[in-house]
Short mmCIF file of N, CA and C in Angstrom, two decimals:
data_model
loop_
_atom_site.label_atom_id
_atom_site.label_comp_id
_atom_site.label_asym_id
_atom_site.label_seq_id
_atom_site.Cartn_x
_atom_site.Cartn_y
_atom_site.Cartn_z
N MET A 259 6.97 -50.31 -0.74
CA MET A 259 6.48 -49.22 -1.52
C MET A 259 6.11 -48.16 -0.54
N VAL A 260 5.32 -48.53 0.45
CA VAL A 260 4.78 -47.53 1.38
C VAL A 260 5.99 -46.81 2.11
N THR A 261 6.98 -47.77 2.54
CA THR A 261 8.12 -47.26 3.32
C THR A 261 9.02 -46.13 2.40
N GLU A 262 9.10 -46.38 1.08
CA GLU A 262 9.75 -45.55 0.26
C GLU A 262 9.15 -44.11 0.10
N VAL A 263 7.64 -44.30 0.04
CA VAL A 263 6.98 -42.91 0.02
C VAL A 263 6.97 -42.14 1.45
N VAL A 264 7.02 -42.90 2.41
CA VAL A 264 7.04 -42.10 3.72
C VAL A 264 8.52 -41.57 3.85
N THR A 265 9.48 -42.27 3.42
CA THR A 265 10.92 -41.98 3.56
C THR A 265 11.05 -40.75 2.71
N ALA A 266 10.60 -40.78 1.47
CA ALA A 266 10.68 -39.63 0.42
C ALA A 266 9.94 -38.34 1.22
N GLN A 267 8.72 -38.58 1.70
CA GLN A 267 8.05 -37.47 2.21
C GLN A 267 8.86 -36.81 3.58
N GLU A 268 9.44 -37.72 4.20
CA GLU A 268 10.28 -37.16 5.38
C GLU A 268 11.43 -36.49 4.99
N ARG A 269 12.04 -36.74 3.88
CA ARG A 269 13.14 -36.16 3.26
C ARG A 269 12.79 -34.82 2.75
N MET A 270 11.49 -34.77 2.14
CA MET A 270 10.92 -33.66 1.46
C MET A 270 10.76 -32.61 2.72
N PHE A 271 10.06 -33.05 3.83
CA PHE A 271 9.90 -32.09 4.81
C PHE A 271 11.12 -31.60 5.48
N ASP A 272 12.03 -32.61 5.69
CA ASP A 272 13.32 -32.19 6.30
C ASP A 272 13.99 -31.07 5.30
N ASP A 273 13.97 -31.21 4.09
CA ASP A 273 14.60 -30.29 3.22
C ASP A 273 13.72 -28.79 3.31
N PHE A 274 12.25 -29.06 3.32
CA PHE A 274 11.64 -27.87 3.23
C PHE A 274 11.94 -26.91 4.64
N TYR A 275 12.00 -27.73 5.87
CA TYR A 275 12.38 -26.98 7.08
C TYR A 275 13.74 -26.61 7.24
N ARG A 276 14.65 -27.22 6.59
CA ARG A 276 16.07 -26.81 6.45
C ARG A 276 16.16 -25.38 5.58
N LYS A 277 15.33 -25.44 4.68
CA LYS A 277 15.32 -24.04 3.81
C LYS A 277 14.57 -23.09 4.57
N LEU A 278 13.59 -23.39 5.35
CA LEU A 278 12.84 -22.43 6.08
C LEU A 278 13.67 -21.74 7.18
N ASP A 279 14.31 -22.67 7.82
CA ASP A 279 15.31 -22.19 9.11
C ASP A 279 16.46 -21.39 8.23
N ALA A 280 17.00 -21.78 7.23
CA ALA A 280 18.00 -21.02 6.48
C ALA A 280 17.70 -19.59 6.11
N THR A 281 16.30 -19.33 6.06
CA THR A 281 15.78 -17.96 5.57
C THR A 281 15.43 -17.38 6.85
N TYR A 282 14.53 -17.99 7.79
CA TYR A 282 13.89 -17.31 8.87
C TYR A 282 14.96 -16.75 9.90
N TYR A 283 15.79 -17.66 10.36
CA TYR A 283 16.76 -17.10 11.45
C TYR A 283 17.54 -15.94 11.09
N PRO A 284 18.30 -15.81 9.83
CA PRO A 284 19.02 -14.65 9.56
C PRO A 284 18.04 -13.50 9.54
N LEU A 285 16.91 -13.59 8.95
CA LEU A 285 15.99 -12.55 8.74
C LEU A 285 15.44 -12.25 10.01
N ASN A 286 14.99 -13.09 11.03
CA ASN A 286 14.84 -12.62 12.42
C ASN A 286 15.91 -11.99 13.14
N ASN A 287 17.12 -12.41 12.95
CA ASN A 287 18.31 -11.71 13.79
C ASN A 287 18.32 -10.18 12.94
N ASN A 288 18.15 -10.00 11.67
CA ASN A 288 18.27 -8.78 11.26
C ASN A 288 16.97 -7.81 11.67
N ILE A 289 15.96 -8.41 11.86
CA ILE A 289 14.77 -7.63 12.37
C ILE A 289 15.01 -7.31 13.71
N GLY A 290 15.70 -8.22 14.69
CA GLY A 290 15.86 -7.87 15.94
C GLY A 290 16.95 -6.71 15.98
N TRP A 291 17.95 -6.87 15.41
CA TRP A 291 19.02 -5.72 15.45
C TRP A 291 18.36 -4.48 14.79
N PHE A 292 17.64 -4.57 13.92
CA PHE A 292 16.90 -3.18 13.41
C PHE A 292 16.11 -2.78 14.43
N ARG A 293 15.20 -3.49 15.11
CA ARG A 293 14.55 -3.02 16.22
C ARG A 293 15.18 -2.45 17.39
N LYS A 294 16.28 -2.91 17.68
CA LYS A 294 17.14 -2.32 18.86
C LYS A 294 17.64 -1.15 18.38
N PHE A 295 18.08 -0.95 17.07
CA PHE A 295 18.67 0.23 16.68
C PHE A 295 17.80 1.24 16.53
N MET A 296 16.49 1.00 16.35
CA MET A 296 15.44 2.00 16.33
C MET A 296 15.19 2.55 17.53
N GLU A 297 15.12 1.58 18.68
CA GLU A 297 14.86 2.05 19.84
C GLU A 297 15.91 3.10 20.40
N GLU A 298 17.14 2.66 20.10
CA GLU A 298 18.27 3.55 20.43
C GLU A 298 18.31 4.88 19.72
N LEU A 299 18.02 4.88 18.62
CA LEU A 299 17.74 6.00 17.85
C LEU A 299 16.62 6.90 18.35
N GLU A 300 15.57 6.33 18.71
CA GLU A 300 14.39 6.99 19.34
C GLU A 300 14.88 7.63 20.59
N LEU A 301 15.49 6.97 21.53
CA LEU A 301 16.13 7.50 22.68
C LEU A 301 17.04 8.71 22.45
N GLU A 302 17.85 8.60 21.49
CA GLU A 302 18.77 9.75 21.06
C GLU A 302 17.97 10.98 20.61
N VAL A 303 16.96 10.78 20.03
CA VAL A 303 16.05 11.86 19.44
C VAL A 303 15.34 12.35 20.55
N ASP A 304 14.75 11.67 21.41
CA ASP A 304 14.09 12.09 22.58
C ASP A 304 15.10 13.10 23.52
N HIS A 305 16.26 12.63 23.77
CA HIS A 305 17.20 13.17 24.40
C HIS A 305 17.64 14.51 23.80
N ALA A 306 17.77 14.60 22.49
CA ALA A 306 18.03 15.80 21.90
C ALA A 306 16.92 16.87 21.86
N ILE A 307 15.67 16.23 21.88
CA ILE A 307 14.60 17.25 21.94
C ILE A 307 14.41 17.72 23.37
N ILE A 308 14.54 17.04 24.56
CA ILE A 308 14.56 17.43 25.78
C ILE A 308 15.73 18.55 25.85
N GLN A 309 16.83 18.24 25.48
CA GLN A 309 18.01 19.23 25.55
C GLN A 309 17.82 20.44 24.97
N ARG A 310 17.12 20.66 23.68
CA ARG A 310 16.73 21.71 22.99
C ARG A 310 15.72 22.55 23.85
N GLN A 311 14.72 21.75 24.38
CA GLN A 311 13.67 22.58 25.02
C GLN A 311 14.19 23.13 26.26
N GLN A 312 15.32 22.46 26.88
CA GLN A 312 15.69 23.08 28.19
C GLN A 312 16.69 24.23 27.79
N GLU A 313 17.24 24.26 26.62
CA GLU A 313 18.10 25.41 26.27
C GLU A 313 17.27 26.52 25.92
N HIS A 314 16.11 26.11 25.25
CA HIS A 314 15.15 27.30 24.87
C HIS A 314 14.55 27.97 26.12
N THR A 315 14.13 27.11 27.03
CA THR A 315 13.69 27.83 28.31
C THR A 315 14.57 28.65 29.00
N GLU A 316 15.90 28.21 28.85
CA GLU A 316 16.99 28.88 29.70
C GLU A 316 17.15 30.31 29.03
N GLU A 317 16.98 30.17 27.52
CA GLU A 317 17.29 31.46 26.81
C GLU A 317 16.13 32.52 27.18
N LYS A 318 14.93 31.89 27.33
CA LYS A 318 13.77 32.91 27.57
C LYS A 318 13.95 33.43 28.94
N LYS A 319 14.61 32.76 29.89
CA LYS A 319 14.81 33.22 31.23
C LYS A 319 15.82 34.31 31.41
N ALA A 320 16.81 34.28 30.41
CA ALA A 320 17.84 35.12 30.52
C ALA A 320 17.45 36.48 29.95
#
């Protein structure tokens, strides 16, 4: 009787962790991709701002 309860509990925890992993890892991968994308976008925006500032100062000098 006790063995059956323990086995059922182990199965329940295995199912729970399997479902948790199936949800967590894809979500974590998407968050990682999104973070990387945002960092790259931020670099592009910073580059564009610097470039426009340089163009603006060159126009004032001319």
